mmCIF file with all atom_site columns, C-alpha atoms in Angstrom:
data_model
loop_
_atom_site.group_PDB
_atom_site.id
_atom_site.type_symbol
_atom_site.label_atom_id
_atom_site.label_alt_id
_atom_site.label_comp_id
_atom_site.label_asym_id
_atom_site.label_entity_id
_atom_site.label_seq_id
_atom_site.pdbx_PDB_ins_code
_atom_site.Cartn_x
_atom_site.Cartn_y
_atom_site.Cartn_z
_atom_site.occupancy
_atom_site.B_iso_or_equiv
_atom_site.pdbx_formal_charge
_atom_site.auth_seq_id
_atom_site.auth_comp_id
_atom_site.auth_asym_id
_atom_site.auth_atom_id
_atom_site.pdbx_PDB_model_num
ATOM 1   C CA . THR A 1 1   ? -0.215  0.250  -0.115 1.00 0.00 ? 22  THR A CA 1
ATOM 2   C CA . GLU A 1 2   ? 2.801   2.185  0.573  1.00 0.00 ? 23  GLU A CA 1
ATOM 3   C CA . LYS A 1 3   ? 4.703   1.814  -3.224 1.00 0.00 ? 24  LYS A CA 1
ATOM 4   C CA . LYS A 1 4   ? 0.647   2.617  -3.828 1.00 0.00 ? 25  LYS A CA 1
ATOM 5   C CA . ILE A 1 5   ? 0.231   5.744  -2.023 1.00 0.00 ? 26  ILE A CA 1
ATOM 6   C CA . LYS A 1 6   ? 3.584   6.996  -2.797 1.00 0.00 ? 27  LYS A CA 1
ATOM 7   C CA . ASN A 1 7   ? 3.576   7.252  -7.188 1.00 0.00 ? 28  ASN A CA 1
ATOM 8   C CA . TYR A 1 8   ? -0.305  8.658  -5.858 1.00 0.00 ? 29  TYR A CA 1
ATOM 9   C CA . LEU A 1 9   ? 1.565   11.436 -3.745 1.00 0.00 ? 30  LEU A CA 1
ATOM 10  C CA . GLU A 1 10  ? 4.108   11.435 -6.614 1.00 0.00 ? 31  GLU A CA 1
ATOM 11  C CA . ASN A 1 11  ? 1.442   12.105 -9.700 1.00 0.00 ? 32  ASN A CA 1
ATOM 12  C CA . LYS A 1 12  ? -0.692  14.817 -7.172 1.00 0.00 ? 33  LYS A CA 1
ATOM 13  C CA . GLY A 1 13  ? 2.741   16.594 -6.755 1.00 0.00 ? 34  GLY A CA 1
ATOM 14  C CA . VAL A 1 14  ? 3.046   16.813 -2.784 1.00 0.00 ? 35  VAL A CA 1
ATOM 15  C CA . GLU A 1 15  ? 6.193   15.985 -1.296 1.00 0.00 ? 36  GLU A CA 1
ATOM 16  C CA . HIS A 1 16  ? 6.151   13.092 1.271  1.00 0.00 ? 37  HIS A CA 1
ATOM 17  C CA . CYS A 1 17  ? 8.731   10.536 2.584  1.00 0.00 ? 38  CYS A CA 1
ATOM 18  C CA . ILE A 1 18  ? 8.204   7.234  2.321  1.00 0.00 ? 39  ILE A CA 1
ATOM 19  C CA . PRO A 1 19  ? 11.515  5.687  3.278  1.00 0.00 ? 40  PRO A CA 1
ATOM 20  C CA . PHE A 1 20  ? 11.956  1.532  2.209  1.00 0.00 ? 41  PHE A CA 1
ATOM 21  C CA . GLN A 1 21  ? 14.394  -0.671 2.781  1.00 0.00 ? 42  GLN A CA 1
ATOM 22  C CA . GLY A 1 22  ? 14.863  -3.464 -0.299 1.00 0.00 ? 43  GLY A CA 1
ATOM 23  C CA . ASP A 1 23  ? 11.111  -3.462 -0.570 1.00 0.00 ? 44  ASP A CA 1
ATOM 24  C CA . GLN A 1 24  ? 9.733   -3.671 2.647  1.00 0.00 ? 45  GLN A CA 1
ATOM 25  C CA . PRO A 1 25  ? 8.805   0.317  3.866  1.00 0.00 ? 46  PRO A CA 1
ATOM 26  C CA . VAL A 1 26  ? 11.302  1.016  6.998  1.00 0.00 ? 47  VAL A CA 1
ATOM 27  C CA . ILE A 1 27  ? 8.281   2.353  9.339  1.00 0.00 ? 48  ILE A CA 1
ATOM 28  C CA . PRO A 1 28  ? 4.974   -0.050 7.898  1.00 0.00 ? 49  PRO A CA 1
ATOM 29  C CA . GLY A 1 29  ? 2.026   1.861  7.735  1.00 0.00 ? 50  GLY A CA 1
ATOM 30  C CA . PHE A 1 30  ? 3.606   5.360  7.228  1.00 0.00 ? 51  PHE A CA 1
ATOM 31  C CA . VAL A 1 31  ? 3.184   8.186  5.190  1.00 0.00 ? 52  VAL A CA 1
ATOM 32  C CA . PHE A 1 32  ? 5.311   11.606 5.933  1.00 0.00 ? 53  PHE A CA 1
ATOM 33  C CA . VAL A 1 33  ? 3.574   14.532 3.830  1.00 0.00 ? 54  VAL A CA 1
ATOM 34  C CA . ARG A 1 34  ? 4.338   17.911 4.004  1.00 0.00 ? 55  ARG A CA 1
ATOM 35  C CA . THR A 1 35  ? 1.093   19.912 2.470  1.00 0.00 ? 56  THR A CA 1
ATOM 36  C CA . ASP A 1 36  ? -1.334  21.582 3.777  1.00 0.00 ? 57  ASP A CA 1
ATOM 37  C CA . HIS A 1 37  ? -4.284  21.339 5.650  1.00 0.00 ? 58  HIS A CA 1
ATOM 38  C CA . GLU A 1 38  ? -7.325  20.833 3.132  1.00 0.00 ? 59  GLU A CA 1
ATOM 39  C CA . THR A 1 39  ? -5.189  18.808 0.613  1.00 0.00 ? 60  THR A CA 1
ATOM 40  C CA . ALA A 1 40  ? -4.121  16.801 3.911  1.00 0.00 ? 61  ALA A CA 1
ATOM 41  C CA . LEU A 1 41  ? -8.092  16.098 4.246  1.00 0.00 ? 62  LEU A CA 1
ATOM 42  C CA . SER A 1 42  ? -8.962  15.695 1.311  1.00 0.00 ? 63  SER A CA 1
ATOM 43  C CA . LEU A 1 43  ? -6.265  12.748 0.251  1.00 0.00 ? 64  LEU A CA 1
ATOM 44  C CA . PRO A 1 44  ? -8.143  9.691  1.609  1.00 0.00 ? 65  PRO A CA 1
ATOM 45  C CA . ALA A 1 45  ? -11.437 10.270 -0.674 1.00 0.00 ? 66  ALA A CA 1
ATOM 46  C CA . GLU A 1 46  ? -9.320  11.326 -4.225 1.00 0.00 ? 67  GLU A CA 1
ATOM 47  C CA . SER A 1 47  ? -6.631  8.356  -3.162 1.00 0.00 ? 68  SER A CA 1
ATOM 48  C CA . GLY A 1 48  ? -9.483  5.884  -2.485 1.00 0.00 ? 69  GLY A CA 1
ATOM 49  C CA . TYR A 1 49  ? -6.838  4.053  0.194  1.00 0.00 ? 70  TYR A CA 1
ATOM 50  C CA . LYS A 1 50  ? -7.335  4.656  3.585  1.00 0.00 ? 71  LYS A CA 1
ATOM 51  C CA . ILE A 1 51  ? -5.288  6.926  4.966  1.00 0.00 ? 72  ILE A CA 1
ATOM 52  C CA . SER A 1 52  ? -5.702  8.521  9.054  1.00 0.00 ? 73  SER A CA 1
ATOM 53  C CA . TYR A 1 53  ? -3.240  10.566 10.597 1.00 0.00 ? 74  TYR A CA 1
ATOM 54  C CA . LEU A 1 54  ? -1.475  11.429 13.870 1.00 0.00 ? 75  LEU A CA 1
ATOM 55  C CA . TYR A 1 55  ? -2.729  13.425 16.363 1.00 0.00 ? 76  TYR A CA 1
ATOM 56  C CA . GLY A 1 56  ? -0.532  15.657 18.089 1.00 0.00 ? 77  GLY A CA 1
ATOM 57  C CA . ALA A 1 57  ? -0.844  14.637 22.628 1.00 0.00 ? 78  ALA A CA 1
ATOM 58  C CA . GLY A 1 58  ? -3.657  16.830 23.509 1.00 0.00 ? 79  GLY A CA 1
ATOM 59  C CA . THR A 1 59  ? -3.550  19.185 20.699 1.00 0.00 ? 80  THR A CA 1
ATOM 60  C CA . GLY A 1 60  ? -5.801  17.910 18.701 1.00 0.00 ? 81  GLY A CA 1
ATOM 61  C CA . GLN A 1 61  ? -3.971  18.684 15.501 1.00 0.00 ? 82  GLN A CA 1
ATOM 62  C CA . PHE A 1 62  ? -2.043  17.409 12.546 1.00 0.00 ? 83  PHE A CA 1
ATOM 63  C CA . GLN A 1 63  ? 1.261   15.026 14.433 1.00 0.00 ? 84  GLN A CA 1
ATOM 64  C CA . VAL A 1 64  ? 3.869   18.075 13.517 1.00 0.00 ? 85  VAL A CA 1
ATOM 65  C CA . ILE A 1 65  ? 7.234   16.767 12.653 1.00 0.00 ? 86  ILE A CA 1
ATOM 66  C CA . PRO A 1 66  ? 10.361  19.192 12.491 1.00 0.00 ? 87  PRO A CA 1
ATOM 67  C CA . ASP A 1 67  ? 11.659  20.555 9.216  1.00 0.00 ? 88  ASP A CA 1
ATOM 68  C CA . LYS A 1 68  ? 15.240  18.864 10.825 1.00 0.00 ? 89  LYS A CA 1
ATOM 69  C CA . GLN A 1 69  ? 13.605  15.824 12.248 1.00 0.00 ? 90  GLN A CA 1
ATOM 70  C CA . ILE A 1 70  ? 12.292  14.760 8.286  1.00 0.00 ? 91  ILE A CA 1
ATOM 71  C CA . GLU A 1 71  ? 15.660  16.513 7.371  1.00 0.00 ? 92  GLU A CA 1
ATOM 72  C CA . ASN A 1 72  ? 17.903  14.034 9.098  1.00 0.00 ? 93  ASN A CA 1
ATOM 73  C CA . PHE A 1 73  ? 15.630  11.355 8.584  1.00 0.00 ? 94  PHE A CA 1
ATOM 74  C CA . ARG A 1 74  ? 15.606  10.861 4.916  1.00 0.00 ? 95  ARG A CA 1
ATOM 75  C CA . PHE A 1 75  ? 19.290  11.627 4.437  1.00 0.00 ? 96  PHE A CA 1
ATOM 76  C CA . ILE A 1 76  ? 19.922  8.386  6.828  1.00 0.00 ? 97  ILE A CA 1
ATOM 77  C CA . SER A 1 77  ? 17.324  6.642  5.381  1.00 0.00 ? 98  SER A CA 1
ATOM 78  C CA . ASN A 1 78  ? 19.850  6.004  2.641  1.00 0.00 ? 99  ASN A CA 1
ATOM 79  C CA . TYR A 1 79  ? 22.500  3.539  5.011  1.00 0.00 ? 100 TYR A CA 1
ATOM 80  C CA . TRP A 1 80  ? 19.686  1.602  6.885  1.00 0.00 ? 101 TRP A CA 1
ATOM 81  C CA . ASP A 1 81  ? 21.546  -1.577 7.377  1.00 0.00 ? 102 ASP A CA 1
ATOM 82  C CA . GLU A 1 82  ? 23.776  1.033  9.114  1.00 0.00 ? 103 GLU A CA 1
ATOM 83  C CA . THR A 1 83  ? 20.707  2.049  11.778 1.00 0.00 ? 104 THR A CA 1
ATOM 84  C CA . ILE A 1 84  ? 19.131  0.560  14.804 1.00 0.00 ? 105 ILE A CA 1
ATOM 85  C CA . LEU A 1 85  ? 14.798  1.264  15.269 1.00 0.00 ? 106 LEU A CA 1
ATOM 86  C CA . ILE A 1 86  ? 14.579  1.982  18.990 1.00 0.00 ? 107 ILE A CA 1
ATOM 87  C CA . ASP A 1 87  ? 10.927  1.606  20.695 1.00 0.00 ? 108 ASP A CA 1
ATOM 88  C CA . LYS A 1 88  ? 12.088  2.657  23.671 1.00 0.00 ? 109 LYS A CA 1
ATOM 89  C CA . LEU A 1 89  ? 15.452  3.898  25.377 1.00 0.00 ? 110 LEU A CA 1
ATOM 90  C CA . PRO A 1 90  ? 15.509  1.368  28.482 1.00 0.00 ? 111 PRO A CA 1
ATOM 91  C CA . ASN A 1 91  ? 18.449  2.887  30.537 1.00 0.00 ? 112 ASN A CA 1
ATOM 92  C CA . ALA A 1 92  ? 20.193  5.236  28.134 1.00 0.00 ? 113 ALA A CA 1
ATOM 93  C CA . ARG A 1 93  ? 21.438  8.012  29.943 1.00 0.00 ? 114 ARG A CA 1
ATOM 94  C CA . TYR A 1 94  ? 21.338  11.291 27.411 1.00 0.00 ? 115 TYR A CA 1
ATOM 95  C CA . LEU A 1 95  ? 25.146  13.592 27.463 1.00 0.00 ? 116 LEU A CA 1
ATOM 96  C CA . GLY A 1 96  ? 24.500  16.224 24.528 1.00 0.00 ? 117 GLY A CA 1
ATOM 97  C CA . LYS A 1 97  ? 23.658  16.774 21.356 1.00 0.00 ? 118 LYS A CA 1
ATOM 98  C CA . VAL A 1 98  ? 25.908  16.928 18.798 1.00 0.00 ? 119 VAL A CA 1
ATOM 99  C CA . ARG A 1 99  ? 25.664  17.292 15.094 1.00 0.00 ? 120 ARG A CA 1
ATOM 100 C CA . VAL A 1 100 ? 28.076  15.170 12.635 1.00 0.00 ? 121 VAL A CA 1
ATOM 101 C CA . LYS A 1 101 ? 30.363  17.309 11.426 1.00 0.00 ? 122 LYS A CA 1
ATOM 102 C CA . GLU A 1 102 ? 33.268  14.703 9.648  1.00 0.00 ? 123 GLU A CA 1
ATOM 103 C CA . GLY A 1 103 ? 32.192  11.140 7.667  1.00 0.00 ? 124 GLY A CA 1
ATOM 104 C CA . LYS A 1 104 ? 28.841  9.866  6.338  1.00 0.00 ? 125 LYS A CA 1
ATOM 105 C CA . PHE A 1 105 ? 26.445  11.149 8.550  1.00 0.00 ? 126 PHE A CA 1
ATOM 106 C CA . LYS A 1 106 ? 28.020  14.835 8.280  1.00 0.00 ? 127 LYS A CA 1
ATOM 107 C CA . GLY A 1 107 ? 25.608  17.433 8.886  1.00 0.00 ? 128 GLY A CA 1
ATOM 108 C CA . ILE A 1 108 ? 23.074  15.290 10.803 1.00 0.00 ? 129 ILE A CA 1
ATOM 109 C CA . GLU A 1 109 ? 22.466  16.938 13.870 1.00 0.00 ? 130 GLU A CA 1
ATOM 110 C CA . GLY A 1 110 ? 21.125  14.170 17.048 1.00 0.00 ? 131 GLY A CA 1
ATOM 111 C CA . ASP A 1 111 ? 21.407  13.839 20.448 1.00 0.00 ? 132 ASP A CA 1
ATOM 112 C CA . LEU A 1 112 ? 24.398  11.654 21.995 1.00 0.00 ? 133 LEU A CA 1
ATOM 113 C CA . MET A 1 113 ? 23.204  8.891  24.372 1.00 0.00 ? 134 MET A CA 1
ATOM 114 C CA . ARG A 1 114 ? 24.728  6.439  25.721 1.00 0.00 ? 135 ARG A CA 1
ATOM 115 C CA . VAL A 1 115 ? 22.583  2.791  25.139 1.00 0.00 ? 136 VAL A CA 1
ATOM 116 C CA . LYS A 1 116 ? 23.981  -0.243 26.738 1.00 0.00 ? 137 LYS A CA 1
ATOM 117 C CA . GLY A 1 117 ? 27.487  0.559  26.828 1.00 0.00 ? 138 GLY A CA 1
ATOM 118 C CA . HIS A 1 118 ? 28.003  2.645  24.021 1.00 0.00 ? 139 HIS A CA 1
ATOM 119 C CA . LYS A 1 119 ? 27.593  6.247  22.425 1.00 0.00 ? 140 LYS A CA 1
ATOM 120 C CA . ARG A 1 120 ? 25.362  6.154  20.175 1.00 0.00 ? 141 ARG A CA 1
ATOM 121 C CA . VAL A 1 121 ? 23.050  9.680  18.025 1.00 0.00 ? 142 VAL A CA 1
ATOM 122 C CA . ILE A 1 122 ? 20.297  9.710  18.511 1.00 0.00 ? 143 ILE A CA 1
ATOM 123 C CA . VAL A 1 123 ? 17.312  11.270 15.582 1.00 0.00 ? 144 VAL A CA 1
ATOM 124 C CA . LYS A 1 124 ? 14.025  11.470 16.496 1.00 0.00 ? 145 LYS A CA 1
ATOM 125 C CA . LEU A 1 125 ? 11.351  12.112 14.751 1.00 0.00 ? 146 LEU A CA 1
ATOM 126 C CA . GLU A 1 126 ? 8.595   13.526 17.121 1.00 0.00 ? 147 GLU A CA 1
ATOM 127 C CA . GLY A 1 127 ? 5.420   11.247 18.179 1.00 0.00 ? 148 GLY A CA 1
ATOM 128 C CA . VAL A 1 128 ? 6.540   8.367  15.523 1.00 0.00 ? 149 VAL A CA 1
ATOM 129 C CA . CYS A 1 129 ? 9.810   6.909  16.397 1.00 0.00 ? 150 CYS A CA 1
ATOM 130 C CA . THR A 1 130 ? 13.690  6.753  17.984 1.00 0.00 ? 151 THR A CA 1
ATOM 131 C CA . LEU A 1 131 ? 16.239  6.067  15.206 1.00 0.00 ? 152 LEU A CA 1
ATOM 132 C CA . ALA A 1 132 ? 20.068  5.422  16.375 1.00 0.00 ? 153 ALA A CA 1
ATOM 133 C CA . MET A 1 133 ? 23.448  5.426  14.645 1.00 0.00 ? 154 MET A CA 1
ATOM 134 C CA . THR A 1 134 ? 25.913  3.242  14.527 1.00 0.00 ? 155 THR A CA 1
ATOM 135 C CA . PHE A 1 135 ? 29.219  3.922  16.304 1.00 0.00 ? 156 PHE A CA 1
ATOM 136 C CA . ILE A 1 136 ? 30.513  7.220  14.782 1.00 0.00 ? 157 ILE A CA 1
ATOM 137 C CA . PRO A 1 137 ? 33.947  8.319  16.515 1.00 0.00 ? 158 PRO A CA 1
ATOM 138 C CA . MET A 1 138 ? 33.482  11.214 17.641 1.00 0.00 ? 159 MET A CA 1
ATOM 139 C CA . GLU A 1 139 ? 35.932  13.307 17.197 1.00 0.00 ? 160 GLU A CA 1
ATOM 140 C CA . TYR A 1 140 ? 34.038  13.053 14.171 1.00 0.00 ? 161 TYR A CA 1
ATOM 141 C CA . MET A 1 141 ? 30.966  14.858 16.379 1.00 0.00 ? 162 MET A CA 1
ATOM 142 C CA . GLU A 1 142 ? 30.430  18.634 16.857 1.00 0.00 ? 163 GLU A CA 1
ATOM 143 C CA . VAL A 1 143 ? 28.993  19.662 20.481 1.00 0.00 ? 164 VAL A CA 1
ATOM 144 C CA . ILE A 1 144 ? 26.296  21.222 20.511 1.00 0.00 ? 165 ILE A CA 1
ATOM 145 C CA . GLU A 1 145 ? 24.692  20.559 24.023 1.00 0.00 ? 166 GLU A CA 1
ATOM 146 C CA . ASN A 1 146 ? 26.942  19.763 26.658 1.00 0.00 ? 167 ASN A CA 1
ATOM 147 C CA . LYS A 1 147 ? 25.558  17.496 29.605 1.00 0.00 ? 168 LYS A CA 1
ATOM 148 C CA . ILE A 1 148 ? 27.897  15.087 30.514 1.00 0.00 ? 169 ILE A CA 1
#
C-alpha cells in the first residue's frame, strides 16, 4: 500500500517521505506528507486509500514533525543497514546534542546518548520513532549542547 500511496502522492505533486529498505517500508504504515490542512484532509477520499493521521498529544491537531527531523530522517534513510530503529530507550543516558562534522553522516544533528554502554547518535521523529546510528567516532562530532 505504501508504494501505491507513494505513486499517488508523486502524481499529485504532494511532497512526501516514505523510506524503503529494499521492497519493504522501514516504518510500515507511515507516510510523511508536507501539505496544507485542506489537501491533507482530501487525500483519503481522492486517493481511495484508507489513510488516517497521527494527532499531537492533547492538541487535536495533526502531528507535526519539525523540518530538521525529517531532513535527518531522509538523509539516514540511505544508511538503513547502519541504523537501528528503537521503540524505547531503556537505561539510556542523555549526554548532549551533537552535529556530525565528518564522514558519511556529516550534517546530521541529534542527541548523543549512552545506550547499553555504547555512545550513539539518536535521531527522533517526534511522536513516531527513534533511530540510533551505528558507531560514529567522537572526533567526527561537534558538541552543540553538553550535558555530561
